[in-house]
Amino acid sequence: GIQVEQSPPDLILQEGANSTLRCNFSDSVNNLQWFHQNPWGQLINLFYIPSGTKQNGRLSATTVATERYSLLYISSSQTTDSGVYFCAVIRPGGYNKLIFGAGTRLAVHP
Amino acid sequence: GAGVSQTPSNKVTEKGKYVELRCDPISGHTALYWYRQSLGQGPEFLIYFQGTGAADDSGLPNDRFFAVRPEGSVSTLKIQRTERGDSAVYLCASSLFANTEAFFGQGTRLTVV
């Protein structure tokens, strides 16, 4: 099956710093989503981005489907950005399940 | 409702007991998914419903696990003869159609003692 690898596994930032999280996937995808799992376990939708670039406030994401990777940019990080960031993909060909990476655990310190 | 709702939020049960976990998807969403998340890992797919039918149940770990969605809206995940290894957070998600943006509920934390 498709492999989804996220890097780095852990990241510690000082408030105000910028960061880039990466998601590599081993096969073509129809769907790619980025989620933030907050300390209470809720998965919050960040981006639905099978290809291209999107921006939402301090966050932006780029997916280069032909090269099988996606990047999540966090600028001017805040302590509320702490949590785990997951990338998840769906393969083409009638497979409708999201396959998740192991996540990047982010801690932002004041 | 405004979002995906799961009940209960927490469930503690004794080994060998039967449990039911409920998911209320976003109104109008035809696709519904169950996932299981163990500590420190990403969610893992269990089952996908399109309408009332289970279109893909390849992620169910064994025949103790079963899920239904009789009217194409609310779904129930049923676990028989629970084992300590079943302890995890069970997440439900829904999307308007298959392969569109999925939205998750807050999960049910199941603890088998």
PDB file of C-alpha atoms in Angstrom:
ATOM      1  CA  GLY A   1       0.000   0.000   0.000  1.00  0.00           C
ATOM      2  CA  ILE A   2       0.884   3.653  -0.160  1.00  0.00           C
ATOM      3  CA  GLN A   3       3.441   4.939   2.354  1.00  0.00           C
ATOM      4  CA  VAL A   4       3.113   8.386   3.929  1.00  0.00           C
ATOM      5  CA  GLU A   5       6.178   9.768   5.665  1.00  0.00           C
ATOM      6  CA  GLN A   6       6.234  12.974   7.652  1.00  0.00           C
ATOM      7  CA  SER A   7       9.236  14.933   8.794  1.00  0.00           C
ATOM      8  CA  PRO A   8      10.488  15.986  11.191  1.00  0.00           C
ATOM      9  CA  PRO A   9       8.856  13.695  13.762  1.00  0.00           C
ATOM     10  CA  ASP A  10       9.342  16.283  16.501  1.00  0.00           C
ATOM     11  CA  LEU A  11       9.852  20.033  16.386  1.00  0.00           C
ATOM     12  CA  ILE A  12      10.402  22.575  19.135  1.00  0.00           C
ATOM     13  CA  LEU A  13      10.031  26.261  18.314  1.00  0.00           C
ATOM     14  CA  GLN A  14      10.252  29.563  20.096  1.00  0.00           C
ATOM     15  CA  GLU A  15       7.140  31.664  19.716  1.00  0.00           C
ATOM     16  CA  GLY A  16       7.400  33.799  16.588  1.00  0.00           C
ATOM     17  CA  ALA A  17       9.564  31.369  14.633  1.00  0.00           C
ATOM     18  CA  ASN A  18       8.677  29.942  11.223  1.00  0.00           C
ATOM     19  CA  SER A  19       8.692  26.269  10.285  1.00  0.00           C
ATOM     20  CA  THR A  20       8.139  23.875   7.401  1.00  0.00           C
ATOM     21  CA  LEU A  21       6.647  20.415   7.799  1.00  0.00           C
ATOM     22  CA  ARG A  22       7.014  17.878   5.032  1.00  0.00           C
ATOM     23  CA  CYS A  23       4.871  14.980   3.832  1.00  0.00           C
ATOM     24  CA  ASN A  24       6.202  12.482   1.279  1.00  0.00           C
ATOM     25  CA  PHE A  25       3.994   9.838  -0.280  1.00  0.00           C
ATOM     26  CA  SER A  26       4.998   6.818  -2.303  1.00  0.00           C
ATOM     27  CA  ASP A  27       2.260   6.751  -4.962  1.00  0.00           C
ATOM     28  CA  SER A  28      -0.142   8.985  -6.846  1.00  0.00           C
ATOM     29  CA  VAL A  29      -2.907  10.520  -4.765  1.00  0.00           C
ATOM     30  CA  ASN A  30      -6.363  11.933  -5.435  1.00  0.00           C
ATOM     31  CA  ASN A  31      -6.754  13.699  -2.155  1.00  0.00           C
ATOM     32  CA  LEU A  32      -4.409  15.165   0.435  1.00  0.00           C
ATOM     33  CA  GLN A  33      -5.426  16.784   3.679  1.00  0.00           C
ATOM     34  CA  TRP A  34      -3.466  18.421   6.499  1.00  0.00           C
ATOM     35  CA  PHE A  35      -4.866  18.234  10.020  1.00  0.00           C
ATOM     36  CA  HIS A  36      -3.897  19.680  13.373  1.00  0.00           C
ATOM     37  CA  GLN A  37      -4.675  17.468  16.345  1.00  0.00           C
ATOM     38  CA  ASN A  38      -5.027  19.650  19.382  1.00  0.00           C
ATOM     39  CA  PRO A  39      -4.156  18.552  22.940  1.00  0.00           C
ATOM     40  CA  TRP A  40      -7.770  17.416  23.428  1.00  0.00           C
ATOM     41  CA  GLY A  41      -7.472  15.029  20.506  1.00  0.00           C
ATOM     42  CA  GLN A  42      -9.692  16.877  18.048  1.00  0.00           C
ATOM     43  CA  LEU A  43      -8.538  16.676  14.421  1.00  0.00           C
ATOM     44  CA  ILE A  44      -8.931  20.115  12.916  1.00  0.00           C
ATOM     45  CA  ASN A  45      -8.956  20.535   9.140  1.00  0.00           C
ATOM     46  CA  LEU A  46      -6.212  22.814   7.897  1.00  0.00           C
ATOM     47  CA  PHE A  47      -6.088  22.235   4.148  1.00  0.00           C
ATOM     48  CA  TYR A  48      -7.653  20.047   1.499  1.00  0.00           C
ATOM     49  CA  ILE A  49      -4.913  20.293  -1.103  1.00  0.00           C
ATOM     50  CA  PRO A  50      -4.466  17.513  -3.703  1.00  0.00           C
ATOM     51  CA  SER A  51      -2.317  19.932  -5.704  1.00  0.00           C
ATOM     52  CA  GLY A  52      -1.245  23.560  -5.810  1.00  0.00           C
ATOM     53  CA  THR A  53      -0.856  26.134  -3.065  1.00  0.00           C
ATOM     54  CA  LYS A  54      -3.306  27.475  -0.516  1.00  0.00           C
ATOM     55  CA  GLN A  55      -2.995  30.003   2.275  1.00  0.00           C
ATOM     56  CA  ASN A  56      -5.035  30.563   5.397  1.00  0.00           C
ATOM     57  CA  GLY A  57      -3.718  33.257   7.697  1.00  0.00           C
ATOM     58  CA  ARG A  58      -0.319  32.270   9.085  1.00  0.00           C
ATOM     59  CA  LEU A  59      -0.532  28.832   7.500  1.00  0.00           C
ATOM     60  CA  SER A  60       0.033  27.841   3.920  1.00  0.00           C
ATOM     61  CA  ALA A  61       0.447  24.547   2.106  1.00  0.00           C
ATOM     62  CA  THR A  62       1.853  23.405  -1.197  1.00  0.00           C
ATOM     63  CA  THR A  63       1.387  20.015  -2.830  1.00  0.00           C
ATOM     64  CA  VAL A  64       3.517  18.966  -5.779  1.00  0.00           C
ATOM     65  CA  ALA A  65       1.646  15.851  -6.810  1.00  0.00           C
ATOM     66  CA  THR A  66       4.032  14.925  -9.635  1.00  0.00           C
ATOM     67  CA  GLU A  67       6.915  14.811  -7.152  1.00  0.00           C
ATOM     68  CA  ARG A  68       4.839  13.188  -4.424  1.00  0.00           C
ATOM     69  CA  TYR A  69       5.233  15.631  -1.578  1.00  0.00           C
ATOM     70  CA  SER A  70       3.404  18.337   0.297  1.00  0.00           C
ATOM     71  CA  LEU A  71       4.690  21.081   2.565  1.00  0.00           C
ATOM     72  CA  LEU A  72       2.948  22.885   5.406  1.00  0.00           C
ATOM     73  CA  TYR A  73       4.345  26.285   6.352  1.00  0.00           C
ATOM     74  CA  ILE A  74       3.694  27.853   9.721  1.00  0.00           C
ATOM     75  CA  SER A  75       4.771  31.464  10.099  1.00  0.00           C
ATOM     76  CA  SER A  76       5.061  33.514  13.289  1.00  0.00           C
ATOM     77  CA  SER A  77       4.233  30.454  15.389  1.00  0.00           C
ATOM     78  CA  GLN A  78       2.125  30.801  18.522  1.00  0.00           C
ATOM     79  CA  THR A  79       1.804  28.546  21.564  1.00  0.00           C
ATOM     80  CA  THR A  80      -1.668  27.566  20.339  1.00  0.00           C
ATOM     81  CA  ASP A  81      -0.031  25.986  17.278  1.00  0.00           C
ATOM     82  CA  SER A  82       1.306  23.218  19.529  1.00  0.00           C
ATOM     83  CA  GLY A  83       0.008  19.735  18.878  1.00  0.00           C
ATOM     84  CA  VAL A  84       0.431  17.063  16.229  1.00  0.00           C
ATOM     85  CA  TYR A  85       0.197  17.795  12.517  1.00  0.00           C
ATOM     86  CA  PHE A  86      -0.966  14.976  10.283  1.00  0.00           C
ATOM     87  CA  CYS A  87      -0.858  14.584   6.546  1.00  0.00           C
ATOM     88  CA  ALA A  88      -3.337  12.101   5.046  1.00  0.00           C
ATOM     89  CA  VAL A  89      -3.829  10.937   1.467  1.00  0.00           C
ATOM     90  CA  ILE A  90      -6.289   8.944  -0.624  1.00  0.00           C
ATOM     91  CA  ARG A  91      -5.083   6.809  -3.519  1.00  0.00           C
ATOM     92  CA  PRO A  92      -6.834   6.895  -6.880  1.00  0.00           C
ATOM     93  CA  GLY A  93      -8.640   3.846  -8.185  1.00  0.00           C
ATOM     94  CA  GLY A  94     -11.676   3.665  -5.933  1.00  0.00           C
ATOM     95  CA  TYR A  95      -9.877   3.650  -2.604  1.00  0.00           C
ATOM     96  CA  ASN A  96     -11.678   6.126  -0.394  1.00  0.00           C
ATOM     97  CA  LYS A  97      -9.829   5.741   2.875  1.00  0.00           C
ATOM     98  CA  LEU A  98      -7.448   8.364   4.183  1.00  0.00           C
ATOM     99  CA  ILE A  99      -3.986   6.965   4.884  1.00  0.00           C
ATOM    100  CA  PHE A 100      -2.267   8.960   7.608  1.00  0.00           C
ATOM    101  CA  GLY A 101       1.375   9.650   8.254  1.00  0.00           C
ATOM    102  CA  ALA A 102       2.774   9.270  11.756  1.00  0.00           C
ATOM    103  CA  GLY A 103       2.571  13.016  12.329  1.00  0.00           C
ATOM    104  CA  THR A 104       4.887  15.848  13.357  1.00  0.00           C
ATOM    105  CA  ARG A 105       4.692  16.720  17.038  1.00  0.00           C
ATOM    106  CA  LEU A 106       5.136  20.484  17.431  1.00  0.00           C
ATOM    107  CA  ALA A 107       5.794  22.305  20.675  1.00  0.00           C
ATOM    108  CA  VAL A 108       5.874  26.110  20.624  1.00  0.00           C
ATOM    109  CA  HIS A 109       7.349  27.715  23.722  1.00  0.00           C
ATOM    110  CA  PRO A 110       6.709  31.328  24.824  1.00  0.00           C
TER     111      PRO A 110
ATOM    112  CA  GLY B   1     -25.623  19.304  13.123  1.00  0.00           C
ATOM    113  CA  ALA B   2     -22.732  21.681  12.681  1.00  0.00           C
ATOM    114  CA  GLY B   3     -20.061  19.041  12.980  1.00  0.00           C
ATOM    115  CA  VAL B   4     -19.509  15.320  13.430  1.00  0.00           C
ATOM    116  CA  SER B   5     -20.700  14.245  16.859  1.00  0.00           C
ATOM    117  CA  GLN B   6     -19.550  11.115  18.684  1.00  0.00           C
ATOM    118  CA  THR B   7     -20.936   9.602  21.839  1.00  0.00           C
ATOM    119  CA  PRO B   8     -19.869   8.749  24.416  1.00  0.00           C
ATOM    120  CA  SER B   9     -16.716  10.838  24.754  1.00  0.00           C
ATOM    121  CA  ASN B  10     -15.232   8.252  27.082  1.00  0.00           C
ATOM    122  CA  LYS B  11     -16.107   4.643  27.710  1.00  0.00           C
ATOM    123  CA  VAL B  12     -14.558   2.320  30.270  1.00  0.00           C
ATOM    124  CA  THR B  13     -15.567  -1.312  30.005  1.00  0.00           C
ATOM    125  CA  GLU B  14     -14.481  -4.622  31.404  1.00  0.00           C
ATOM    126  CA  LYS B  15     -12.690  -7.190  29.303  1.00  0.00           C
ATOM    127  CA  GLY B  16     -15.192  -9.440  27.558  1.00  0.00           C
ATOM    128  CA  LYS B  17     -18.044  -6.927  27.520  1.00  0.00           C
ATOM    129  CA  TYR B  18     -19.891  -5.578  24.480  1.00  0.00           C
ATOM    130  CA  VAL B  19     -19.726  -1.876  23.563  1.00  0.00           C
ATOM    131  CA  GLU B  20     -21.413   0.397  21.053  1.00  0.00           C
ATOM    132  CA  LEU B  21     -19.973   3.681  19.844  1.00  0.00           C
ATOM    133  CA  ARG B  22     -22.179   6.177  18.040  1.00  0.00           C
ATOM    134  CA  CYS B  23     -21.414   8.666  15.282  1.00  0.00           C
ATOM    135  CA  ASP B  24     -23.674  11.454  13.992  1.00  0.00           C
ATOM    136  CA  PRO B  25     -22.192  12.760  10.725  1.00  0.00           C
ATOM    137  CA  ILE B  26     -22.595  16.211   9.266  1.00  0.00           C
ATOM    138  CA  SER B  27     -26.093  16.520   7.851  1.00  0.00           C
ATOM    139  CA  GLY B  28     -26.208  15.599   4.169  1.00  0.00           C
ATOM    140  CA  HIS B  29     -22.852  13.837   4.102  1.00  0.00           C
ATOM    141  CA  THR B  30     -23.152  10.575   2.223  1.00  0.00           C
ATOM    142  CA  ALA B  31     -19.775   9.100   3.164  1.00  0.00           C
ATOM    143  CA  LEU B  32     -18.901   8.029   6.697  1.00  0.00           C
ATOM    144  CA  TYR B  33     -15.656   6.557   8.013  1.00  0.00           C
ATOM    145  CA  TRP B  34     -14.440   4.972  11.225  1.00  0.00           C
ATOM    146  CA  TYR B  35     -10.804   5.160  12.283  1.00  0.00           C
ATOM    147  CA  ARG B  36      -8.891   3.987  15.325  1.00  0.00           C
ATOM    148  CA  GLN B  37      -6.000   5.887  16.865  1.00  0.00           C
ATOM    149  CA  SER B  38      -3.561   4.366  19.331  1.00  0.00           C
ATOM    150  CA  LEU B  39      -1.321   6.503  21.504  1.00  0.00           C
ATOM    151  CA  GLY B  40       1.427   8.231  19.551  1.00  0.00           C
ATOM    152  CA  GLN B  41       0.221   7.043  16.160  1.00  0.00           C
ATOM    153  CA  GLY B  42      -1.818   8.364  13.279  1.00  0.00           C
ATOM    154  CA  PRO B  43      -5.425   7.256  12.810  1.00  0.00           C
ATOM    155  CA  GLU B  44      -5.909   3.908  11.057  1.00  0.00           C
ATOM    156  CA  PHE B  45      -8.828   3.161   8.779  1.00  0.00           C
ATOM    157  CA  LEU B  46     -11.469   0.688   9.923  1.00  0.00           C
ATOM    158  CA  ILE B  47     -14.528   0.955   7.661  1.00  0.00           C
ATOM    159  CA  TYR B  48     -16.136   3.226   5.070  1.00  0.00           C
ATOM    160  CA  PHE B  49     -19.858   3.618   4.357  1.00  0.00           C
ATOM    161  CA  GLN B  50     -21.342   5.101   1.229  1.00  0.00           C
ATOM    162  CA  GLY B  51     -24.982   5.645   2.141  1.00  0.00           C
ATOM    163  CA  THR B  52     -26.242   2.637   4.041  1.00  0.00           C
ATOM    164  CA  GLY B  53     -23.751   0.130   2.730  1.00  0.00           C
ATOM    165  CA  ALA B  54     -20.267  -0.709   3.937  1.00  0.00           C
ATOM    166  CA  ALA B  55     -18.254  -0.106   0.779  1.00  0.00           C
ATOM    167  CA  ASP B  56     -14.919  -1.030   2.372  1.00  0.00           C
ATOM    168  CA  ASP B  57     -14.499  -2.864   5.664  1.00  0.00           C
ATOM    169  CA  SER B  58     -10.946  -3.993   5.030  1.00  0.00           C
ATOM    170  CA  GLY B  59      -9.624  -2.217   8.114  1.00  0.00           C
ATOM    171  CA  LEU B  60     -11.739  -4.041  10.672  1.00  0.00           C
ATOM    172  CA  PRO B  61      -9.214  -6.061  12.691  1.00  0.00           C
ATOM    173  CA  ASN B  62     -11.374  -9.162  13.238  1.00  0.00           C
ATOM    174  CA  ASP B  63     -14.939 -10.394  13.414  1.00  0.00           C
ATOM    175  CA  ARG B  64     -15.480  -8.947  16.877  1.00  0.00           C
ATOM    176  CA  PHE B  65     -15.835  -5.568  15.182  1.00  0.00           C
ATOM    177  CA  PHE B  66     -18.957  -4.636  13.253  1.00  0.00           C
ATOM    178  CA  ALA B  67     -20.522  -1.367  12.122  1.00  0.00           C
ATOM    179  CA  VAL B  68     -23.909  -0.358  10.762  1.00  0.00           C
ATOM    180  CA  ARG B  69     -25.497   2.682   9.193  1.00  0.00           C
ATOM    181  CA  PRO B  70     -29.098   1.565   8.645  1.00  0.00           C
ATOM    182  CA  GLU B  71     -30.604   4.845   7.422  1.00  0.00           C
ATOM    183  CA  GLY B  72     -27.567   6.361   5.783  1.00  0.00           C
ATOM    184  CA  SER B  73     -26.953   8.864   8.561  1.00  0.00           C
ATOM    185  CA  VAL B  74     -26.064   7.782  12.111  1.00  0.00           C
ATOM    186  CA  SER B  75     -23.578   4.944  12.410  1.00  0.00           C
ATOM    187  CA  THR B  76     -22.799   2.587  15.267  1.00  0.00           C
ATOM    188  CA  LEU B  77     -19.526   0.736  15.736  1.00  0.00           C
ATOM    189  CA  LYS B  78     -20.027  -2.431  17.728  1.00  0.00           C
ATOM    190  CA  ILE B  79     -17.279  -4.366  19.492  1.00  0.00           C
ATOM    191  CA  GLN B  80     -17.987  -7.774  20.986  1.00  0.00           C
ATOM    192  CA  ARG B  81     -15.962  -9.544  23.678  1.00  0.00           C
ATOM    193  CA  THR B  82     -13.709  -6.544  24.170  1.00  0.00           C
ATOM    194  CA  GLU B  83     -10.008  -7.087  24.801  1.00  0.00           C
ATOM    195  CA  ARG B  84      -7.457  -4.804  26.446  1.00  0.00           C
ATOM    196  CA  GLY B  85      -5.831  -4.326  23.045  1.00  0.00           C
ATOM    197  CA  ASP B  86      -9.009  -2.659  21.804  1.00  0.00           C
ATOM    198  CA  SER B  87      -8.261   0.335  24.024  1.00  0.00           C
ATOM    199  CA  ALA B  88      -7.814   3.343  21.746  1.00  0.00           C
ATOM    200  CA  VAL B  89      -9.542   6.476  20.524  1.00  0.00           C
ATOM    201  CA  TYR B  90     -12.183   5.666  17.932  1.00  0.00           C
ATOM    202  CA  LEU B  91     -12.698   8.474  15.444  1.00  0.00           C
ATOM    203  CA  CYS B  92     -15.564   8.997  13.045  1.00  0.00           C
ATOM    204  CA  ALA B  93     -15.413  11.194   9.958  1.00  0.00           C
ATOM    205  CA  SER B  94     -17.826  12.199   7.244  1.00  0.00           C
ATOM    206  CA  SER B  95     -17.574  13.793   3.821  1.00  0.00           C
ATOM    207  CA  LEU B  96     -20.118  15.099   1.345  1.00  0.00           C
ATOM    208  CA  PHE B  97     -19.176  12.445  -1.159  1.00  0.00           C
ATOM    209  CA  ALA B  98     -16.430   9.853  -1.293  1.00  0.00           C
ATOM    210  CA  ASN B  99     -12.977  11.313  -1.852  1.00  0.00           C
ATOM    211  CA  THR B 100     -13.968  14.850  -0.838  1.00  0.00           C
ATOM    212  CA  GLU B 101     -12.796  16.724   2.238  1.00  0.00           C
ATOM    213  CA  ALA B 102     -13.370  14.679   5.381  1.00  0.00           C
ATOM    214  CA  PHE B 103     -14.295  16.145   8.772  1.00  0.00           C
ATOM    215  CA  PHE B 104     -13.673  14.331  12.040  1.00  0.00           C
ATOM    216  CA  GLY B 105     -15.541  14.084  15.294  1.00  0.00           C
ATOM    217  CA  GLN B 106     -13.867  14.498  18.661  1.00  0.00           C
ATOM    218  CA  GLY B 107     -13.560  10.746  19.131  1.00  0.00           C
ATOM    219  CA  THR B 108     -14.543   8.192  21.740  1.00  0.00           C
ATOM    220  CA  ARG B 109     -11.778   7.118  24.096  1.00  0.00           C
ATOM    221  CA  LEU B 110     -12.345   3.433  24.838  1.00  0.00           C
ATOM    222  CA  THR B 111     -10.555   1.845  27.772  1.00  0.00           C
ATOM    223  CA  VAL B 112     -10.866  -1.884  28.362  1.00  0.00           C
ATOM    224  CA  VAL B 113      -9.845  -2.908  31.878  1.00  0.00           C
TER     225      VAL B 113
END
